PDB file of C-alpha atoms in Angstrom:
ATOM      1  CA  MET A   1       0.000   0.000   0.000  1.00  0.00           C
ATOM      2  CA  LYS A   2       1.420   3.393  -0.982  1.00  0.00           C
ATOM      3  CA  ILE A   3       1.591   5.786   1.985  1.00  0.00           C
ATOM      4  CA  LEU A   4       0.988   9.385   0.963  1.00  0.00           C
ATOM      5  CA  TYR A   5       0.938  11.020   4.391  1.00  0.00           C
ATOM      6  CA  THR A   6       3.480  11.062   7.202  1.00  0.00           C
ATOM      7  CA  ILE A   7       2.952  12.305  10.710  1.00  0.00           C
ATOM      8  CA  SER A   8       5.453  14.630  12.349  1.00  0.00           C
ATOM      9  CA  SER A   9       6.412  14.197  15.974  1.00  0.00           C
ATOM     10  CA  ASN A  10       6.501  17.965  16.296  1.00  0.00           C
ATOM     11  CA  ASP A  11       3.271  18.850  18.107  1.00  0.00           C
ATOM     12  CA  ASP A  12       3.617  22.505  17.131  1.00  0.00           C
ATOM     13  CA  ILE A  13       3.029  21.757  13.438  1.00  0.00           C
ATOM     14  CA  GLU A  14      -0.507  21.982  12.073  1.00  0.00           C
ATOM     15  CA  ASP A  15      -1.012  20.157   8.781  1.00  0.00           C
ATOM     16  CA  TYR A  16      -3.260  21.545   6.060  1.00  0.00           C
ATOM     17  CA  ILE A  17      -4.459  19.805   2.921  1.00  0.00           C
ATOM     18  CA  GLY A  18      -3.867  21.864  -0.213  1.00  0.00           C
ATOM     19  CA  PHE A  19      -5.592  21.772  -3.588  1.00  0.00           C
ATOM     20  CA  TYR A  20      -6.170  23.824  -6.730  1.00  0.00           C
ATOM     21  CA  ASP A  21      -9.250  24.379  -8.852  1.00  0.00           C
ATOM     22  CA  GLU A  22      -9.327  22.987 -12.382  1.00  0.00           C
ATOM     23  CA  LYS A  23      -7.483  25.810 -14.166  1.00  0.00           C
ATOM     24  CA  GLY A  24      -5.862  27.936 -11.498  1.00  0.00           C
ATOM     25  CA  PHE A  25      -6.585  31.540 -10.550  1.00  0.00           C
ATOM     26  CA  TRP A  26      -4.754  34.582  -9.253  1.00  0.00           C
ATOM     27  CA  VAL A  27      -5.925  36.455  -6.176  1.00  0.00           C
ATOM     28  CA  GLU A  28      -6.602  40.088  -7.144  1.00  0.00           C
ATOM     29  CA  ASP A  29      -4.108  40.306 -10.033  1.00  0.00           C
ATOM     30  CA  TRP A  30      -1.685  38.191 -12.040  1.00  0.00           C
ATOM     31  CA  LEU A  31       1.964  38.281 -11.099  1.00  0.00           C
ATOM     32  CA  ASP A  32       4.586  39.738 -13.397  1.00  0.00           C
ATOM     33  CA  VAL A  33       7.242  37.035 -13.275  1.00  0.00           C
ATOM     34  CA  ASP A  34       9.678  39.378 -15.051  1.00  0.00           C
ATOM     35  CA  ASP A  35       9.662  41.364 -11.842  1.00  0.00           C
ATOM     36  CA  PRO A  36      11.949  39.897  -9.140  1.00  0.00           C
ATOM     37  CA  THR A  37       9.597  41.000  -6.341  1.00  0.00           C
ATOM     38  CA  ASP A  38       6.602  39.278  -7.933  1.00  0.00           C
ATOM     39  CA  ARG A  39       8.650  36.228  -8.817  1.00  0.00           C
ATOM     40  CA  ARG A  40       9.652  35.738  -5.191  1.00  0.00           C
ATOM     41  CA  LYS A  41       5.955  35.418  -4.299  1.00  0.00           C
ATOM     42  CA  LEU A  42       5.919  32.079  -6.102  1.00  0.00           C
ATOM     43  CA  ASN A  43       9.029  30.832  -4.341  1.00  0.00           C
ATOM     44  CA  GLY A  44       9.446  29.014  -1.056  1.00  0.00           C
ATOM     45  CA  ILE A  45       7.532  26.084   0.410  1.00  0.00           C
ATOM     46  CA  ILE A  46       4.263  27.508  -0.937  1.00  0.00           C
ATOM     47  CA  PRO A  47       3.405  30.649  -2.907  1.00  0.00           C
ATOM     48  CA  ASP A  48       2.631  33.703  -0.777  1.00  0.00           C
ATOM     49  CA  PRO A  49      -0.441  33.227   1.451  1.00  0.00           C
ATOM     50  CA  VAL A  50      -2.665  36.272   0.915  1.00  0.00           C
ATOM     51  CA  ILE A  51      -5.888  35.292   2.731  1.00  0.00           C
ATOM     52  CA  TRP A  52      -6.164  33.737   6.205  1.00  0.00           C
ATOM     53  CA  HIS A  53      -9.468  32.673   7.748  1.00  0.00           C
ATOM     54  CA  LEU A  54      -8.962  31.327  11.263  1.00  0.00           C
ATOM     55  CA  THR A  55     -11.801  29.936  13.381  1.00  0.00           C
ATOM     56  CA  PRO A  56     -11.987  27.418  16.247  1.00  0.00           C
ATOM     57  CA  LYS A  57     -13.391  24.750  13.894  1.00  0.00           C
ATOM     58  CA  PHE A  58     -11.247  25.284  10.812  1.00  0.00           C
ATOM     59  CA  SER A  59      -8.481  27.363   9.306  1.00  0.00           C
ATOM     60  CA  ALA A  60      -8.209  28.214   5.624  1.00  0.00           C
ATOM     61  CA  VAL A  61      -5.378  29.805   3.667  1.00  0.00           C
ATOM     62  CA  ILE A  62      -5.530  31.012   0.056  1.00  0.00           C
ATOM     63  CA  CYS A  63      -2.257  31.622  -1.754  1.00  0.00           C
ATOM     64  CA  VAL A  64      -1.603  34.215  -4.437  1.00  0.00           C
ATOM     65  CA  ASP A  65      -1.681  31.578  -7.213  1.00  0.00           C
ATOM     66  CA  GLY A  66      -4.981  30.003  -6.121  1.00  0.00           C
ATOM     67  CA  LEU A  67      -3.609  27.234  -3.896  1.00  0.00           C
ATOM     68  CA  MET A  68      -6.332  26.559  -1.306  1.00  0.00           C
ATOM     69  CA  LEU A  69      -5.326  25.117   2.068  1.00  0.00           C
ATOM     70  CA  LEU A  70      -7.673  23.739   4.714  1.00  0.00           C
ATOM     71  CA  HIS A  71      -7.190  22.517   8.305  1.00  0.00           C
ATOM     72  CA  MET A  72     -10.183  20.988  10.140  1.00  0.00           C
ATOM     73  CA  SER A  73      -9.493  21.204  13.855  1.00  0.00           C
ATOM     74  CA  GLU A  74     -11.510  18.206  15.096  1.00  0.00           C
ATOM     75  CA  LEU A  75     -10.377  15.940  12.276  1.00  0.00           C
ATOM     76  CA  ALA A  76      -6.756  16.805  13.008  1.00  0.00           C
ATOM     77  CA  LYS A  77      -7.233  15.502  16.559  1.00  0.00           C
ATOM     78  CA  THR A  78      -8.577  12.140  15.354  1.00  0.00           C
ATOM     79  CA  ARG A  79      -6.079  11.361  12.608  1.00  0.00           C
ATOM     80  CA  PRO A  80      -5.424   7.600  12.507  1.00  0.00           C
ATOM     81  CA  SER A  81      -2.040   6.039  11.860  1.00  0.00           C
ATOM     82  CA  MET A  82      -1.752   5.968   8.078  1.00  0.00           C
ATOM     83  CA  SER A  83       0.945   3.294   8.239  1.00  0.00           C
ATOM     84  CA  ASP A  84      -1.066   0.858  10.397  1.00  0.00           C
ATOM     85  CA  PRO A  85      -2.737  -1.849   8.239  1.00  0.00           C
ATOM     86  CA  ASP A  86      -5.310  -2.375  10.997  1.00  0.00           C
ATOM     87  CA  GLN A  87      -6.495   1.232  10.613  1.00  0.00           C
ATOM     88  CA  ILE A  88      -7.044   1.299   6.860  1.00  0.00           C
ATOM     89  CA  ALA A  89     -10.831   1.677   7.204  1.00  0.00           C
ATOM     90  CA  GLU A  90     -10.400   4.547   9.683  1.00  0.00           C
ATOM     91  CA  ALA A  91      -7.821   6.196   7.411  1.00  0.00           C
ATOM     92  CA  VAL A  92     -10.137   5.981   4.390  1.00  0.00           C
ATOM     93  CA  GLN A  93     -13.024   7.481   6.363  1.00  0.00           C
ATOM     94  CA  TRP A  94     -10.773  10.226   7.755  1.00  0.00           C
ATOM     95  CA  TRP A  95      -9.614  11.226   4.265  1.00  0.00           C
ATOM     96  CA  ASP A  96     -13.164  11.016   2.888  1.00  0.00           C
ATOM     97  CA  GLU A  97     -14.340  13.549   5.462  1.00  0.00           C
ATOM     98  CA  HIS A  98     -11.487  15.866   4.530  1.00  0.00           C
ATOM     99  CA  MET A  99     -12.434  15.639   0.859  1.00  0.00           C
ATOM    100  CA  ASP A 100     -16.032  16.519   1.716  1.00  0.00           C
ATOM    101  CA  TYR A 101     -14.988  19.705   3.500  1.00  0.00           C
ATOM    102  CA  ALA A 102     -12.475  20.613   0.779  1.00  0.00           C
ATOM    103  CA  ASN A 103     -15.070  20.151  -1.970  1.00  0.00           C
ATOM    104  CA  VAL A 104     -17.674  22.233  -0.158  1.00  0.00           C
ATOM    105  CA  MET A 105     -15.194  25.038   0.543  1.00  0.00           C
ATOM    106  CA  GLN A 106     -14.248  25.130  -3.140  1.00  0.00           C
ATOM    107  CA  LEU A 107     -17.941  25.036  -4.081  1.00  0.00           C
ATOM    108  CA  TYR A 108     -18.556  28.203  -2.050  1.00  0.00           C
ATOM    109  CA  ILE A 109     -15.546  29.984  -3.541  1.00  0.00           C
ATOM    110  CA  GLU A 110     -16.827  29.178  -7.019  1.00  0.00           C
ATOM    111  CA  SER A 111     -20.321  30.337  -6.063  1.00  0.00           C
ATOM    112  CA  GLU A 112     -19.105  33.683  -4.756  1.00  0.00           C
ATOM    113  CA  SER A 113     -16.880  34.180  -7.799  1.00  0.00           C
ATOM    114  CA  ILE A 114     -19.999  33.752  -9.969  1.00  0.00           C
ATOM    115  CA  ALA A 115     -22.066  36.114  -7.804  1.00  0.00           C
ATOM    116  CA  CYS A 116     -19.465  38.914  -7.839  1.00  0.00           C
ATOM    117  CA  ALA A 117     -19.661  40.878 -11.077  1.00  0.00           C
ATOM    118  CA  ASP A 118     -16.180  42.345 -10.539  1.00  0.00           C
ATOM    119  CA  SER A 119     -14.498  38.979 -10.043  1.00  0.00           C
ATOM    120  CA  GLY A 120     -13.446  36.239 -12.411  1.00  0.00           C
ATOM    121  CA  GLU A 121     -14.979  32.794 -11.952  1.00  0.00           C
ATOM    122  CA  ILE A 122     -13.022  29.830 -10.677  1.00  0.00           C
ATOM    123  CA  SER A 123     -13.476  26.450 -12.325  1.00  0.00           C
ATOM    124  CA  PHE A 124     -14.573  23.837  -9.772  1.00  0.00           C
ATOM    125  CA  CYS A 125     -12.772  20.502  -9.757  1.00  0.00           C
ATOM    126  CA  ALA A 126     -13.796  17.756  -7.317  1.00  0.00           C
ATOM    127  CA  VAL A 127     -10.933  17.131  -4.906  1.00  0.00           C
ATOM    128  CA  SER A 128      -9.527  13.655  -4.417  1.00  0.00           C
ATOM    129  CA  MET A 129      -6.589  12.604  -2.252  1.00  0.00           C
ATOM    130  CA  GLU A 130      -4.441  12.272  -5.388  1.00  0.00           C
ATOM    131  CA  ASP A 131      -4.994  15.970  -6.128  1.00  0.00           C
ATOM    132  CA  THR A 132      -3.774  17.239  -2.765  1.00  0.00           C
ATOM    133  CA  CYS A 133      -0.600  18.356  -1.096  1.00  0.00           C
ATOM    134  CA  ARG A 134       0.038  18.514   2.632  1.00  0.00           C
ATOM    135  CA  VAL A 135       1.557  21.665   4.112  1.00  0.00           C
ATOM    136  CA  GLY A 136       2.720  21.956   7.705  1.00  0.00           C
ATOM    137  CA  PHE A 137       2.533  25.317   9.489  1.00  0.00           C
ATOM    138  CA  ILE A 138       3.915  26.564  12.753  1.00  0.00           C
ATOM    139  CA  GLY A 139       1.710  29.549  13.432  1.00  0.00           C
ATOM    140  CA  GLN A 140       1.423  31.228  10.042  1.00  0.00           C
ATOM    141  CA  ASN A 141       4.797  30.022   8.778  1.00  0.00           C
ATOM    142  CA  PRO A 142       4.927  27.045   6.375  1.00  0.00           C
ATOM    143  CA  VAL A 143       7.671  24.635   7.409  1.00  0.00           C
ATOM    144  CA  ARG A 144       7.151  21.562   5.191  1.00  0.00           C
ATOM    145  CA  LYS A 145       5.266  20.316   2.169  1.00  0.00           C
ATOM    146  CA  ASN A 146       4.698  17.004   0.435  1.00  0.00           C
ATOM    147  CA  HIS A 147       2.493  16.158  -2.504  1.00  0.00           C
ATOM    148  CA  THR A 148       1.596  13.419  -4.923  1.00  0.00           C
ATOM    149  CA  ASN A 149       2.925  13.351  -8.480  1.00  0.00           C
ATOM    150  CA  LYS A 150      -0.399  14.623  -9.788  1.00  0.00           C
ATOM    151  CA  LEU A 151      -0.309  18.412 -10.090  1.00  0.00           C
ATOM    152  CA  SER A 152      -2.863  20.841 -11.437  1.00  0.00           C
ATOM    153  CA  LEU A 153      -2.074  22.828 -14.556  1.00  0.00           C
ATOM    154  CA  MET A 154      -1.293  25.921 -12.499  1.00  0.00           C
ATOM    155  CA  ALA A 155       0.855  24.029  -9.989  1.00  0.00           C
ATOM    156  CA  ALA A 156       2.781  22.304 -12.754  1.00  0.00           C
ATOM    157  CA  ARG A 157       3.491  25.585 -14.519  1.00  0.00           C
ATOM    158  CA  CYS A 158       4.602  27.303 -11.339  1.00  0.00           C
ATOM    159  CA  THR A 159       6.802  24.379 -10.336  1.00  0.00           C
ATOM    160  CA  SER A 160       8.290  24.133 -13.828  1.00  0.00           C
ATOM    161  CA  PHE A 161       8.950  27.848 -14.093  1.00  0.00           C
ATOM    162  CA  ILE A 162      10.520  28.271 -10.681  1.00  0.00           C
ATOM    163  CA  SER A 163      12.701  25.167 -10.822  1.00  0.00           C
ATOM    164  CA  THR A 164      13.794  25.415 -14.444  1.00  0.00           C
ATOM    165  CA  TYR A 165      14.330  29.044 -15.359  1.00  0.00           C
ATOM    166  CA  SER A 166      16.609  31.625 -13.849  1.00  0.00           C
ATOM    167  CA  THR A 167      15.646  33.890 -16.732  1.00  0.00           C
ATOM    168  CA  PRO A 168      11.918  34.053 -17.554  1.00  0.00           C
ATOM    169  CA  SER A 169      10.976  31.991 -20.589  1.00  0.00           C
ATOM    170  CA  TYR A 170       7.224  31.810 -20.987  1.00  0.00           C
ATOM    171  CA  ASP A 171       4.248  33.225 -22.831  1.00  0.00           C
ATOM    172  CA  ILE A 172       2.989  36.064 -20.646  1.00  0.00           C
ATOM    173  CA  GLY A 173      -0.320  36.019 -22.494  1.00  0.00           C
ATOM    174  CA  THR A 174      -0.943  32.503 -21.194  1.00  0.00           C
ATOM    175  CA  TRP A 175      -0.021  33.392 -17.618  1.00  0.00           C
ATOM    176  CA  SER A 176      -1.984  36.617 -17.600  1.00  0.00           C
ATOM    177  CA  SER A 177      -5.105  34.909 -18.963  1.00  0.00           C
ATOM    178  CA  PHE A 178      -5.686  32.959 -15.731  1.00  0.00           C
ATOM    179  CA  THR A 179      -8.783  34.117 -13.895  1.00  0.00           C
ATOM    180  CA  LYS A 180      -8.322  36.902 -11.360  1.00  0.00           C
ATOM    181  CA  VAL A 181     -10.550  36.520  -8.286  1.00  0.00           C
ATOM    182  CA  LYS A 182     -11.157  39.354  -5.840  1.00  0.00           C
ATOM    183  CA  ALA A 183      -9.899  38.796  -2.298  1.00  0.00           C
ATOM    184  CA  ALA A 184     -13.216  40.101  -0.934  1.00  0.00           C
ATOM    185  CA  THR A 185     -15.030  37.429  -2.946  1.00  0.00           C
ATOM    186  CA  ILE A 186     -12.959  34.648  -1.386  1.00  0.00           C
ATOM    187  CA  LYS A 187     -13.376  36.083   2.117  1.00  0.00           C
ATOM    188  CA  SER A 188     -17.150  36.147   1.648  1.00  0.00           C
ATOM    189  CA  ALA A 189     -17.098  32.516   0.476  1.00  0.00           C
ATOM    190  CA  LEU A 190     -15.137  31.440   3.554  1.00  0.00           C
ATOM    191  CA  GLN A 191     -17.674  33.167   5.798  1.00  0.00           C
ATOM    192  CA  HIS A 192     -20.471  31.186   4.096  1.00  0.00           C
ATOM    193  CA  PHE A 193     -18.436  28.001   4.489  1.00  0.00           C
ATOM    194  CA  GLU A 194     -18.021  28.811   8.184  1.00  0.00           C
ATOM    195  CA  GLN A 195     -21.822  28.863   8.506  1.00  0.00           C
ATOM    196  CA  ALA A 196     -22.248  25.637   6.540  1.00  0.00           C
ATOM    197  CA  ILE A 197     -19.910  23.563   8.713  1.00  0.00           C
ATOM    198  CA  GLU A 198     -22.236  24.074  11.678  1.00  0.00           C
ATOM    199  CA  SER A 199     -24.339  21.288  10.121  1.00  0.00           C
ATOM    200  CA  PRO A 200     -22.450  18.030   9.385  1.00  0.00           C
ATOM    201  CA  GLU A 201     -25.503  16.758   7.468  1.00  0.00           C
ATOM    202  CA  LEU A 202     -25.426  19.819   5.230  1.00  0.00           C
ATOM    203  CA  ILE A 203     -21.715  19.311   4.511  1.00  0.00           C
ATOM    204  CA  LYS A 204     -22.371  15.695   3.450  1.00  0.00           C
ATOM    205  CA  ARG A 205     -25.207  16.763   1.166  1.00  0.00           C
ATOM    206  CA  LEU A 206     -23.278  19.620  -0.414  1.00  0.00           C
ATOM    207  CA  ALA A 207     -20.281  17.317  -0.882  1.00  0.00           C
ATOM    208  CA  LEU A 208     -22.516  14.904  -2.822  1.00  0.00           C
ATOM    209  CA  ILE A 209     -23.696  17.803  -4.973  1.00  0.00           C
ATOM    210  CA  ALA A 210     -20.057  18.790  -5.565  1.00  0.00           C
ATOM    211  CA  LYS A 211     -19.208  15.258  -6.706  1.00  0.00           C
ATOM    212  CA  ALA A 212     -22.331  15.205  -8.874  1.00  0.00           C
ATOM    213  CA  LYS A 213     -21.245  18.504 -10.410  1.00  0.00           C
ATOM    214  CA  PHE A 214     -17.919  16.949 -11.376  1.00  0.00           C
ATOM    215  CA  ALA A 215     -19.639  13.843 -12.794  1.00  0.00           C
ATOM    216  CA  PHE A 216     -21.889  16.151 -14.837  1.00  0.00           C
ATOM    217  CA  SER A 217     -18.858  17.914 -16.339  1.00  0.00           C
ATOM    218  CA  ASN A 218     -17.591  14.486 -17.454  1.00  0.00           C
ATOM    219  CA  HIS A 219     -20.900  13.605 -19.149  1.00  0.00           C
ATOM    220  CA  ASP A 220     -21.873  11.096 -16.453  1.00  0.00           C
ATOM    221  CA  PHE A 221     -25.430  12.414 -16.295  1.00  0.00           C
ATOM    222  CA  ARG A 222     -26.925   9.285 -14.756  1.00  0.00           C
ATOM    223  CA  GLY A 223     -24.316   9.256 -12.019  1.00  0.00           C
ATOM    224  CA  SER A 224     -24.773  12.978 -11.451  1.00  0.00           C
ATOM    225  CA  PHE A 225     -28.558  12.666 -11.200  1.00  0.00           C
ATOM    226  CA  THR A 226     -28.328   9.706  -8.817  1.00  0.00           C
ATOM    227  CA  MET A 227     -25.950  11.460  -6.417  1.00  0.00           C
ATOM    228  CA  ILE A 228     -28.157  14.542  -6.277  1.00  0.00           C
ATOM    229  CA  TRP A 229     -31.228  12.355  -5.793  1.00  0.00           C
ATOM    230  CA  PHE A 230     -29.564  10.959  -2.652  1.00  0.00           C
ATOM    231  CA  VAL A 231     -29.602  14.550  -1.374  1.00  0.00           C
ATOM    232  CA  VAL A 232     -33.277  14.882  -2.319  1.00  0.00           C
ATOM    233  CA  GLU A 233     -34.338  11.724  -0.493  1.00  0.00           C
ATOM    234  CA  SER A 234     -32.333  12.418   2.667  1.00  0.00           C
ATOM    235  CA  SER A 235     -33.696  15.976   2.770  1.00  0.00           C
ATOM    236  CA  LEU A 236     -37.259  14.760   2.269  1.00  0.00           C
ATOM    237  CA  LYS A 237     -36.786  12.285   5.118  1.00  0.00           C
ATOM    238  CA  GLN A 238     -35.553  15.046   7.423  1.00  0.00           C
ATOM    239  CA  LEU A 239     -38.498  17.287   6.520  1.00  0.00           C
ATOM    240  CA  TRP A 240     -40.889  14.353   6.914  1.00  0.00           C
ATOM    241  CA  ASP A 241     -39.612  13.638  10.421  1.00  0.00           C
ATOM    242  CA  LEU A 242     -40.042  17.306  11.338  1.00  0.00           C
ATOM    243  CA  HIS A 243     -43.437  17.967   9.745  1.00  0.00           C
ATOM    244  CA  LYS A 244     -45.243  14.668   9.168  1.00  0.00           C
ATOM    245  CA  THR A 245     -48.992  14.703   9.783  1.00  0.00           C
ATOM    246  CA  VAL A 246     -49.450  10.941   9.288  1.00  0.00           C
ATOM    247  CA  HIS A 247     -48.220   8.655  12.075  1.00  0.00           C
ATOM    248  CA  ASN A 248     -47.899   4.932  11.457  1.00  0.00           C
ATOM    249  CA  SER A 249     -45.247   2.244  11.526  1.00  0.00           C
ATOM    250  CA  LYS A 250     -45.092   1.869   7.751  1.00  0.00           C
ATOM    251  CA  LYS A 251     -41.938   3.263   6.168  1.00  0.00           C
ATOM    252  CA  PRO A 252     -43.022   6.100   3.838  1.00  0.00           C
ATOM    253  CA  THR A 253     -42.113   6.052   0.157  1.00  0.00           C
ATOM    254  CA  VAL A 254     -40.692   9.107  -1.558  1.00  0.00           C
ATOM    255  CA  GLY A 255     -44.130   9.635  -3.098  1.00  0.00           C
ATOM    256  CA  ASP A 256     -45.750   9.493   0.364  1.00  0.00           C
ATOM    257  CA  MET A 257     -43.316  12.078   1.727  1.00  0.00           C
ATOM    258  CA  LEU A 258     -43.768  14.401  -1.243  1.00  0.00           C
ATOM    259  CA  ASN A 259     -47.554  14.251  -1.049  1.00  0.00           C
ATOM    260  CA  ASN A 260     -47.637  14.770   2.705  1.00  0.00           C
ATOM    261  CA  LEU A 261     -45.155  17.650   2.671  1.00  0.00           C
ATOM    262  CA  SER A 262     -47.032  19.289  -0.184  1.00  0.00           C
ATOM    263  CA  SER A 263     -50.473  18.933   1.409  1.00  0.00           C
ATOM    264  CA  SER A 264     -49.161  20.347   4.699  1.00  0.00           C
ATOM    265  CA  GLY A 265     -47.680  23.349   2.895  1.00  0.00           C
ATOM    266  CA  THR A 266     -44.117  22.470   3.954  1.00  0.00           C
ATOM    267  CA  ILE A 267     -42.911  22.512   0.344  1.00  0.00           C
ATOM    268  CA  SER A 268     -44.311  24.727  -2.391  1.00  0.00           C
ATOM    269  CA  PRO A 269     -46.579  23.431  -5.196  1.00  0.00           C
ATOM    270  CA  ASP A 270     -43.823  24.205  -7.738  1.00  0.00           C
ATOM    271  CA  LEU A 271     -41.192  22.265  -5.793  1.00  0.00           C
ATOM    272  CA  PHE A 272     -43.594  19.348  -5.376  1.00  0.00           C
ATOM    273  CA  ALA A 273     -44.404  19.302  -9.104  1.00  0.00           C
ATOM    274  CA  LEU A 274     -40.698  19.417 -10.044  1.00  0.00           C
ATOM    275  CA  LEU A 275     -39.641  16.576  -7.735  1.00  0.00           C
ATOM    276  CA  ASP A 276     -42.698  14.410  -8.389  1.00  0.00           C
ATOM    277  CA  ASP A 277     -42.065  14.598 -12.144  1.00  0.00           C
ATOM    278  CA  LEU A 278     -38.389  13.682 -11.717  1.00  0.00           C
ATOM    279  CA  ARG A 279     -39.291  10.843  -9.334  1.00  0.00           C
ATOM    280  CA  ASP A 280     -41.708   9.284 -11.783  1.00  0.00           C
ATOM    281  CA  ARG A 281     -39.971  10.068 -15.063  1.00  0.00           C
ATOM    282  CA  VAL A 282     -36.279   9.663 -14.196  1.00  0.00           C
ATOM    283  CA  ARG A 283     -35.523   8.328 -10.727  1.00  0.00           C
ATOM    284  CA  ASN A 284     -37.776   5.261 -10.833  1.00  0.00           C
ATOM    285  CA  LYS A 285     -36.617   4.308 -14.305  1.00  0.00           C
ATOM    286  CA  LEU A 286     -32.949   4.746 -13.391  1.00  0.00           C
ATOM    287  CA  MET A 287     -33.428   2.430 -10.424  1.00  0.00           C
ATOM    288  CA  HIS A 288     -35.407  -0.248 -12.253  1.00  0.00           C
ATOM    289  CA  GLN A 289     -34.296   0.093 -15.883  1.00  0.00           C
ATOM    290  CA  PRO A 290     -30.789   1.581 -15.661  1.00  0.00           C
ATOM    291  CA  VAL A 291     -29.523   0.128 -18.945  1.00  0.00           C
ATOM    292  CA  THR A 292     -32.199   1.659 -21.168  1.00  0.00           C
ATOM    293  CA  THR A 293     -33.009   4.845 -19.240  1.00  0.00           C
ATOM    294  CA  VAL A 294     -31.648   8.068 -20.685  1.00  0.00           C
ATOM    295  CA  CYS A 295     -30.870  10.926 -18.304  1.00  0.00           C
ATOM    296  CA  MET A 296     -30.458  14.312 -19.953  1.00  0.00           C
ATOM    297  CA  PRO A 297     -28.415  17.290 -18.710  1.00  0.00           C
ATOM    298  CA  LEU A 298     -31.631  19.243 -18.128  1.00  0.00           C
ATOM    299  CA  ASP A 299     -32.821  16.526 -15.724  1.00  0.00           C
ATOM    300  CA  CYS A 300     -29.631  16.977 -13.679  1.00  0.00           C
ATOM    301  CA  ARG A 301     -30.095  20.736 -13.556  1.00  0.00           C
ATOM    302  CA  LYS A 302     -33.710  20.303 -12.480  1.00  0.00           C
ATOM    303  CA  VAL A 303     -32.893  17.835  -9.711  1.00  0.00           C
ATOM    304  CA  ALA A 304     -30.111  20.165  -8.501  1.00  0.00           C
ATOM    305  CA  ASP A 305     -32.676  22.983  -8.301  1.00  0.00           C
ATOM    306  CA  GLY A 306     -34.987  20.652  -6.400  1.00  0.00           C
ATOM    307  CA  ALA A 307     -32.273  19.592  -3.961  1.00  0.00           C
ATOM    308  CA  MET A 308     -31.303  23.199  -3.249  1.00  0.00           C
ATOM    309  CA  GLY A 309     -34.972  24.064  -2.773  1.00  0.00           C
ATOM    310  CA  LEU A 310     -35.280  21.359  -0.120  1.00  0.00           C
ATOM    311  CA  LEU A 311     -32.086  22.428   1.627  1.00  0.00           C
ATOM    312  CA  LYS A 312     -33.387  26.011   1.794  1.00  0.00           C
ATOM    313  CA  THR A 313     -36.691  24.709   3.184  1.00  0.00           C
ATOM    314  CA  ILE A 314     -34.795  22.882   5.947  1.00  0.00           C
ATOM    315  CA  GLY A 315     -32.985  26.161   6.641  1.00  0.00           C
ATOM    316  CA  GLY A 316     -29.489  27.228   7.615  1.00  0.00           C
ATOM    317  CA  VAL A 317     -28.054  27.012   4.106  1.00  0.00           C
ATOM    318  CA  PRO A 318     -25.804  29.935   3.164  1.00  0.00           C
ATOM    319  CA  ASP A 319     -26.419  31.277  -0.333  1.00  0.00           C
ATOM    320  CA  LEU A 320     -24.937  29.010  -2.998  1.00  0.00           C
ATOM    321  CA  ILE A 321     -24.988  29.369  -6.777  1.00  0.00           C
ATOM    322  CA  LEU A 322     -24.574  26.083  -8.646  1.00  0.00           C
ATOM    323  CA  LYS A 323     -23.207  26.115 -12.173  1.00  0.00           C
ATOM    324  CA  LEU A 324     -23.363  22.792 -14.037  1.00  0.00           C
ATOM    325  CA  ASN A 325     -21.236  22.814 -17.179  1.00  0.00           C
ATOM    326  CA  TYR A 326     -20.477  20.283 -19.876  1.00  0.00           C
ATOM    327  CA  LYS A 327     -19.334  20.402 -23.477  1.00  0.00           C
ATOM    328  CA  VAL A 328     -19.744  18.377 -26.650  1.00  0.00           C
ATOM    329  CA  GLU A 329     -16.885  17.963 -29.113  1.00  0.00           C
ATOM    330  CA  PHE A 330     -16.138  15.931 -32.239  1.00  0.00           C
TER     331      PHE A 330
END
């Protein structure tokens, strides 16, 4: 088994997981790598950290080149031994939880970049362990870094430029074309993320939506729809438990929950009509006739709207703009 993470005996070091979006972005403005002062900002263990968001539950750092770093306080306390074969299941679960938080944080940064007219938009990319680096900090000073061999486009270019050239040799048009995201936009996103982590259930649901978003971008529309439908059903169950008007021992079907929540006024007629149509026309067929059932991109967008509608009905969901993108090429 390949071990990707090592634990330091230095108790003063706090480890963060680091990741990039799909294409890379600059915070505020692109760097002029012809300028020695700017070039130094890409040097060192990590590029210059320009945004810090420190709370009791998590700490986040955003670097000038779009490297996002995240430290979850409670998870850090429960880290299993990654080299112990008897703790493989615990290690997998521990990493899975980290990926959930990382994906949701990135989802909020993308959302705020879309909402801000003065900011460029980041390009969401679902985070997996293979996409991450680990950076150790003492206070706000990075002291170590390790990463897998898989680097984002931006990370690869920065690494290649810094390690290979003493004299700049690059196409400045390519570098300067990376999206520029306002610092205020990122700070707002981290505040929304801070609200979201108050609900572990919400984080799990938004993480599923993030993974579904990535599946959608890869033309896996059936997989995308199914993951978002998991969010729909779990949200309906929560609303049912809170607002049910029928009490019996029989386990309710999705149709039962939709009808009851609609008749009680818990969900709107429009939301009921949207979800009931998707349940009958797509969900049931995907479950019972998966080979022949066709799921279209519009169905995924509709079920995402339905899932977000339910999450807003439950309450406590910071504003989030979802953008599902795909492309067709020959």
